[in-house]
Tab-separated table of C-alpha atoms in Angstrom:
chain	number	residue	atom	x	y	z
C	678	MET	CA	130.424	102.279	88.400
C	679	LYS	CA	127.832	100.079	90.039
C	680	ALA	CA	125.423	100.601	92.918
C	681	ALA	CA	122.410	98.678	94.188
C	682	VAL	CA	119.706	98.425	96.799
C	683	LEU	CA	119.682	95.186	98.789
C	684	GLY	CA	116.813	93.548	100.629
C	685	SER	CA	114.461	90.596	100.715
C	686	PRO	CA	111.959	91.162	99.226
C	687	ILE	CA	113.227	94.016	97.068
C	688	ALA	CA	111.482	93.901	93.665
C	689	HIS	CA	109.026	96.626	94.736
C	690	SER	CA	111.761	99.159	95.528
C	691	LEU	CA	111.514	102.610	93.976
C	692	SER	CA	115.197	103.304	94.621
C	693	PRO	CA	116.457	102.141	91.195
C	694	VAL	CA	114.157	104.666	89.507
C	695	LEU	CA	115.355	107.521	91.725
C	696	HIS	CA	119.073	106.750	91.504
C	697	THR	CA	119.053	105.999	87.789
C	698	ALA	CA	117.304	109.312	87.087
C	699	ALA	CA	119.960	111.077	89.150
C	700	TYR	CA	122.822	109.412	87.275
C	701	GLN	CA	121.324	110.368	83.917
C	702	ALA	CA	120.853	113.988	84.984
C	703	LEU	CA	124.431	114.150	86.308
C	704	GLY	CA	125.863	112.746	83.082
C	705	LEU	CA	127.102	109.586	84.773
C	706	ASP	CA	126.321	107.433	81.777
C	707	ASP	CA	128.499	104.532	82.901
C	708	TRP	CA	126.806	104.243	86.315
C	709	THR	CA	124.174	101.585	87.002
C	710	TYR	CA	121.873	100.920	89.948
C	711	GLN	CA	119.790	97.787	90.423
C	712	ALA	CA	117.682	95.993	93.017
C	713	ILE	CA	119.315	92.799	94.280
C	714	ARG	CA	117.656	90.284	96.566
C	715	CYS	CA	119.902	89.633	99.531
C	716	ASP	CA	119.135	88.403	103.048
C	717	GLU	CA	121.135	88.630	106.282
C	718	ALA	CA	122.954	85.349	105.715
C	719	ALA	CA	124.180	86.394	102.276
C	720	LEU	CA	125.166	89.957	103.177
C	721	PRO	CA	128.739	89.390	104.464
C	722	ALA	CA	129.809	87.550	101.328
C	723	PHE	CA	128.088	90.077	99.074
C	724	VAL	CA	129.684	93.104	100.718
C	725	GLY	CA	133.089	91.434	100.922
C	726	SER	CA	133.130	90.512	97.238
C	727	ARG	CA	132.484	93.981	95.826
C	728	GLY	CA	135.348	95.226	93.661
C	729	PRO	CA	136.640	98.699	92.764
C	730	ASP	CA	133.866	99.093	90.192
C	731	TRP	CA	131.294	99.412	93.007
C	732	ALA	CA	130.342	102.840	94.370
C	733	GLY	CA	127.876	101.925	97.081
C	734	LEU	CA	124.830	100.153	98.418
C	735	SER	CA	121.421	101.102	99.766
C	736	LEU	CA	120.100	98.731	102.438
C	737	THR	CA	116.638	97.839	103.710
C	738	MET	CA	115.878	96.172	107.048
C	739	PRO	CA	117.154	94.034	108.625
C	740	LEU	CA	120.353	94.579	106.652
C	741	LYS	CA	120.791	98.078	108.109
C	742	ARG	CA	121.849	96.526	111.399
C	743	THR	CA	123.528	93.423	110.023
C	744	VAL	CA	125.959	95.493	107.949
C	745	LEU	CA	127.509	97.416	110.855
C	746	PRO	CA	130.194	94.815	111.774
C	747	LEU	CA	131.175	94.601	108.097
C	748	LEU	CA	132.177	98.260	107.865
C	749	ASP	CA	135.546	99.936	108.354
C	750	TYR	CA	133.967	103.241	109.361
C	751	VAL	CA	130.517	103.915	110.814
C	752	ASP	CA	129.239	107.481	110.804
C	753	PRO	CA	128.278	108.667	114.327
C	754	LEU	CA	124.618	109.027	113.322
C	755	ALA	CA	124.508	105.459	111.993
C	756	ALA	CA	126.192	104.239	115.158
C	757	ALA	CA	123.725	106.122	117.367
C	758	THR	CA	120.646	104.826	115.552
C	759	GLY	CA	122.056	101.308	115.328
C	760	GLY	CA	121.760	101.031	111.565
C	761	ALA	CA	123.328	102.129	108.284
C	762	ASN	CA	121.097	102.327	105.220
C	763	THR	CA	123.999	103.442	103.034
C	764	VAL	CA	127.393	101.887	102.298
C	765	VAL	CA	129.990	103.796	100.294
C	766	PHE	CA	133.008	101.937	98.937
C	767	ARG	CA	136.180	104.011	99.034
C	768	PRO	CA	139.820	103.067	98.409
C	769	ASP	CA	140.497	103.008	102.156
C	770	GLY	CA	137.474	100.926	103.129
C	771	ARG	CA	133.721	100.575	103.529
C	772	TYR	CA	131.865	103.537	105.016
C	773	GLY	CA	128.413	103.337	106.562
C	774	TYR	CA	125.908	106.168	106.870
C	775	ASN	CA	122.305	106.791	107.898
C	776	THR	CA	120.463	109.022	105.428
C	777	ASP	CA	117.017	108.079	106.748
C	778	VAL	CA	117.311	110.784	109.405
C	779	GLN	CA	117.902	113.407	106.722
C	780	GLY	CA	114.984	112.014	104.753
C	781	ILE	CA	112.638	112.427	107.726
C	782	VAL	CA	113.822	115.955	108.518
C	783	ASP	CA	113.585	117.108	104.899
C	784	ALA	CA	110.177	115.508	104.333
C	785	LEU	CA	108.687	117.242	107.379
C	786	THR	CA	110.325	120.552	106.483
C	787	GLU	CA	109.124	120.371	102.885
C	788	ALA	CA	105.552	119.686	104.060
C	789	GLY	CA	105.657	122.721	106.355
C	790	ALA	CA	105.247	120.752	109.566
C	791	PRO	CA	105.408	123.014	112.634
C	792	ALA	CA	107.905	122.371	115.419
C	793	PRO	CA	106.285	119.604	117.473
C	794	GLY	CA	105.508	119.896	121.145
C	795	SER	CA	105.194	116.142	121.484
C	796	VAL	CA	105.994	113.119	119.337
C	797	THR	CA	104.338	109.731	118.965
C	798	ILE	CA	105.971	107.005	116.875
C	799	LEU	CA	104.201	103.876	115.648
C	800	GLY	CA	106.617	100.957	115.486
C	801	ALA	CA	110.078	100.327	116.890
C	802	GLY	CA	112.226	99.304	113.933
C	803	ALA	CA	115.100	101.053	112.147
C	804	THR	CA	112.921	103.855	110.782
C	805	ALA	CA	111.614	104.537	114.286
C	806	CYS	CA	115.208	104.811	115.517
C	807	SER	CA	115.916	107.321	112.755
C	808	ALA	CA	112.782	109.242	113.713
C	809	LEU	CA	114.131	109.593	117.248
C	810	ALA	CA	117.410	110.971	115.923
C	811	ALA	CA	115.540	113.426	113.699
C	812	LEU	CA	113.855	114.987	116.723
C	813	PRO	CA	116.677	115.927	119.084
C	814	GLU	CA	115.851	116.524	122.738
C	815	LEU	CA	112.125	115.797	122.369
C	816	GLY	CA	111.890	112.095	123.049
C	817	ALA	CA	108.708	110.259	122.133
C	818	ASP	CA	105.878	107.964	123.049
C	819	VAL	CA	106.525	104.801	121.047
C	820	LEU	CA	103.617	102.479	120.333
C	821	VAL	CA	104.586	98.862	119.812
C	822	ARG	CA	102.724	95.615	119.274
C	823	ASP	CA	105.458	93.517	120.888
C	824	PRO	CA	107.634	95.236	123.539
C	825	SER	CA	110.253	92.499	123.215
C	826	ARG	CA	111.042	93.811	119.726
C	827	ALA	CA	111.791	97.320	120.982
C	828	THR	CA	115.209	96.562	122.459
C	829	GLY	CA	117.039	98.135	119.517
C	830	LEU	CA	114.993	101.305	119.787
C	831	LEU	CA	115.522	101.578	123.525
C	832	ALA	CA	119.258	101.171	123.002
C	833	ALA	CA	119.224	103.882	120.344
C	834	ALA	CA	117.291	106.203	122.638
C	835	GLU	CA	119.912	105.673	125.347
C	836	ARG	CA	122.749	106.488	122.942
C	837	LEU	CA	120.869	109.587	121.794
C	838	HIS	CA	120.128	110.595	125.401
C	839	LEU	CA	116.402	110.749	124.661
C	840	ARG	CA	113.416	109.802	126.773
C	841	VAL	CA	111.202	107.091	125.334
C	842	ARG	CA	107.990	105.737	126.809
C	843	LEU	CA	106.724	102.452	125.404
C	844	ARG	CA	102.966	102.140	125.156
C	845	SER	CA	100.635	99.522	123.766
C	846	PHE	CA	99.903	99.748	120.060
C	847	ASP	CA	96.215	99.535	120.930
C	848	ASP	CA	96.246	102.173	123.668
C	849	PRO	CA	93.165	104.278	122.803
C	850	ALA	CA	94.703	107.410	124.293
C	851	ALA	CA	98.145	107.067	122.758
C	852	ALA	CA	97.815	108.260	119.159
C	853	GLY	CA	95.531	109.789	116.629
C	854	ALA	CA	94.278	112.493	118.962
C	855	GLY	CA	95.530	115.790	120.259
C	856	PRO	CA	98.419	118.036	119.229
C	857	GLY	CA	101.886	116.946	118.266
C	858	LEU	CA	103.698	114.990	115.573
C	859	LEU	CA	102.741	111.416	114.679
C	860	ILE	CA	105.260	109.322	112.749
C	861	SER	CA	104.071	105.974	111.445
C	862	THR	CA	106.890	103.564	110.612
C	863	VAL	CA	104.732	100.433	110.351
C	864	PRO	CA	103.858	98.597	107.110
C	865	ALA	CA	100.870	99.427	104.934
C	866	GLY	CA	97.616	98.575	106.697
C	867	ALA	CA	99.088	98.230	110.182
C	868	ALA	CA	97.982	101.726	111.241
C	869	ASP	CA	94.542	101.690	109.635
C	870	HIS	CA	92.697	101.550	112.962
C	871	TYR	CA	94.238	104.910	113.870
C	872	SER	CA	92.639	106.397	110.791
C	873	GLU	CA	89.267	105.196	112.062
C	874	ARG	CA	89.974	106.764	115.431
C	875	ILE	CA	90.718	110.114	113.774
C	876	LYS	CA	87.492	109.913	111.780
C	877	LEU	CA	85.438	109.133	114.886
C	878	THR	CA	86.970	111.828	117.090
C	879	ALA	CA	87.699	114.450	114.409
C	880	GLN	CA	90.980	114.952	116.271
C	881	ALA	CA	94.305	114.591	114.532
C	882	PRO	CA	97.936	115.267	115.318
C	883	THR	CA	99.268	118.627	114.178
C	884	ALA	CA	101.466	116.820	111.654
C	885	LEU	CA	101.880	113.276	110.335
C	886	LEU	CA	104.694	111.509	108.539
C	887	ASP	CA	103.662	108.115	107.178
C	888	ALA	CA	106.679	106.128	105.941
C	889	VAL	CA	104.504	104.131	103.518
C	890	TYR	CA	104.639	105.517	99.969
C	891	ASP	CA	102.717	102.982	97.921
C	892	PRO	CA	99.750	102.942	97.890
C	893	TRP	CA	99.234	106.611	98.672
C	894	PRO	CA	97.492	108.152	100.420
C	895	THR	CA	97.242	105.614	103.185
C	896	PRO	CA	93.984	105.602	105.169
C	897	LEU	CA	95.919	107.204	108.046
C	898	ALA	CA	97.265	110.003	105.840
C	899	ALA	CA	93.850	110.649	104.280
C	900	ALA	CA	92.109	110.818	107.646
C	901	ALA	CA	94.768	113.064	109.183
C	902	GLU	CA	94.710	115.473	106.241
C	903	ALA	CA	90.902	115.614	106.281
C	904	ALA	CA	91.062	116.516	109.983
C	905	GLY	CA	93.472	119.374	109.306
C	906	ALA	CA	96.893	117.834	109.924
C	907	VAL	CA	99.979	118.692	107.894
C	908	VAL	CA	100.922	115.462	106.115
C	909	ALA	CA	104.360	114.425	104.883
C	910	SER	CA	104.488	111.410	102.591
C	911	GLY	CA	106.665	108.359	102.681
C	912	PHE	CA	107.684	109.170	99.126
C	913	ALA	CA	109.115	112.520	100.258
C	914	MET	CA	111.112	110.722	102.941
C	915	LEU	CA	112.366	108.145	100.422
C	916	LEU	CA	113.228	110.852	97.913
C	917	HIS	CA	115.277	112.946	100.313
C	918	GLN	CA	117.164	110.012	101.797
C	919	ALA	CA	117.946	108.827	98.257
C	920	ALA	CA	119.206	112.293	97.328
C	921	ALA	CA	121.586	112.168	100.289
C	922	GLN	CA	122.757	108.735	99.138
C	923	VAL	CA	123.423	110.014	95.622
C	924	GLU	CA	125.588	112.790	97.023
C	925	LEU	CA	127.551	110.380	99.227
C	926	MET	CA	128.151	107.899	96.405
C	927	THR	CA	128.865	110.331	93.551
C	928	GLY	CA	130.270	113.378	95.324
C	929	LYS	CA	127.889	115.534	93.289
C	930	PRO	CA	124.768	117.536	94.282
C	931	ALA	CA	121.662	115.432	93.803
C	932	PRO	CA	119.214	116.595	91.080
C	933	LEU	CA	116.272	116.493	93.489
C	934	GLU	CA	113.511	117.647	91.146
C	935	VAL	CA	114.568	115.239	88.409
C	936	MET	CA	114.473	112.413	90.923
C	937	ARG	CA	111.092	113.569	92.232
C	938	ALA	CA	109.580	113.642	88.742
C	939	ALA	CA	110.914	110.172	87.923
C	940	GLY	CA	109.594	108.727	91.169
C	941	GLU	CA	106.160	110.300	90.794
C	942	ALA	CA	105.918	109.047	87.227
C	943	GLU	CA	106.760	105.487	88.312
C	944	LEU	CA	104.232	105.569	91.158
C	945	ALA	CA	101.571	106.818	88.725
C	946	ARG	CA	102.462	103.995	86.341
C	947	ARG	CA	102.133	101.412	89.116
C	948	ALA	CA	98.780	102.812	90.173
């Protein structure tokens, strides 16, 4: 059986290491998983041409949203967040799921993050939508650089019946200080000025999840941890969402610790 992660760019992805380690541990010697470069324009043809020897796909943005019309069944969580990061091919059709939400919940739980009283999210993309779904009933302050790019997040918040308040990414009072949970979904380097704010004020959120996993720690994660915050890594989020994907595609329990060891070894090699 075949599986793959799609995106553009995609060569940096750690997913092939995690999934391949899982297949080996589960004795699925005839299963393969590779990284394939694919953009939005090429996605319909790629998905439509997969044969019975394909088990599933992992998707990066913006393919998580583009894939929805191509599916025969969309899990309610994927529909609510407006994106599916997982496609499973079954005899009766193509099934779409969101395992990013599970990855966020498990990463925070594993780190020992306390129940948040308030939530601030940096960014408004697909991961931010999943972060909203991972925190039922709380809502969040969402910091964005361009409000016009937050339409998908606002729509997801409405479907989830959650309150969202958009604030400027540069609002000095919006993040990096005071109690609560801070979730950074922006690319490496984009949140560095919040790390400087934490250093200057010696105030940090109670807990931080930074979706970046390489390089690690990010300046934001290092500053938050030094100021006493509980920190969950982007690698933990990636690991747990990949474990959920393995279970959906194979029907077998994911060998989490084997996958963790393989991922950590690859990150150490890259460093």
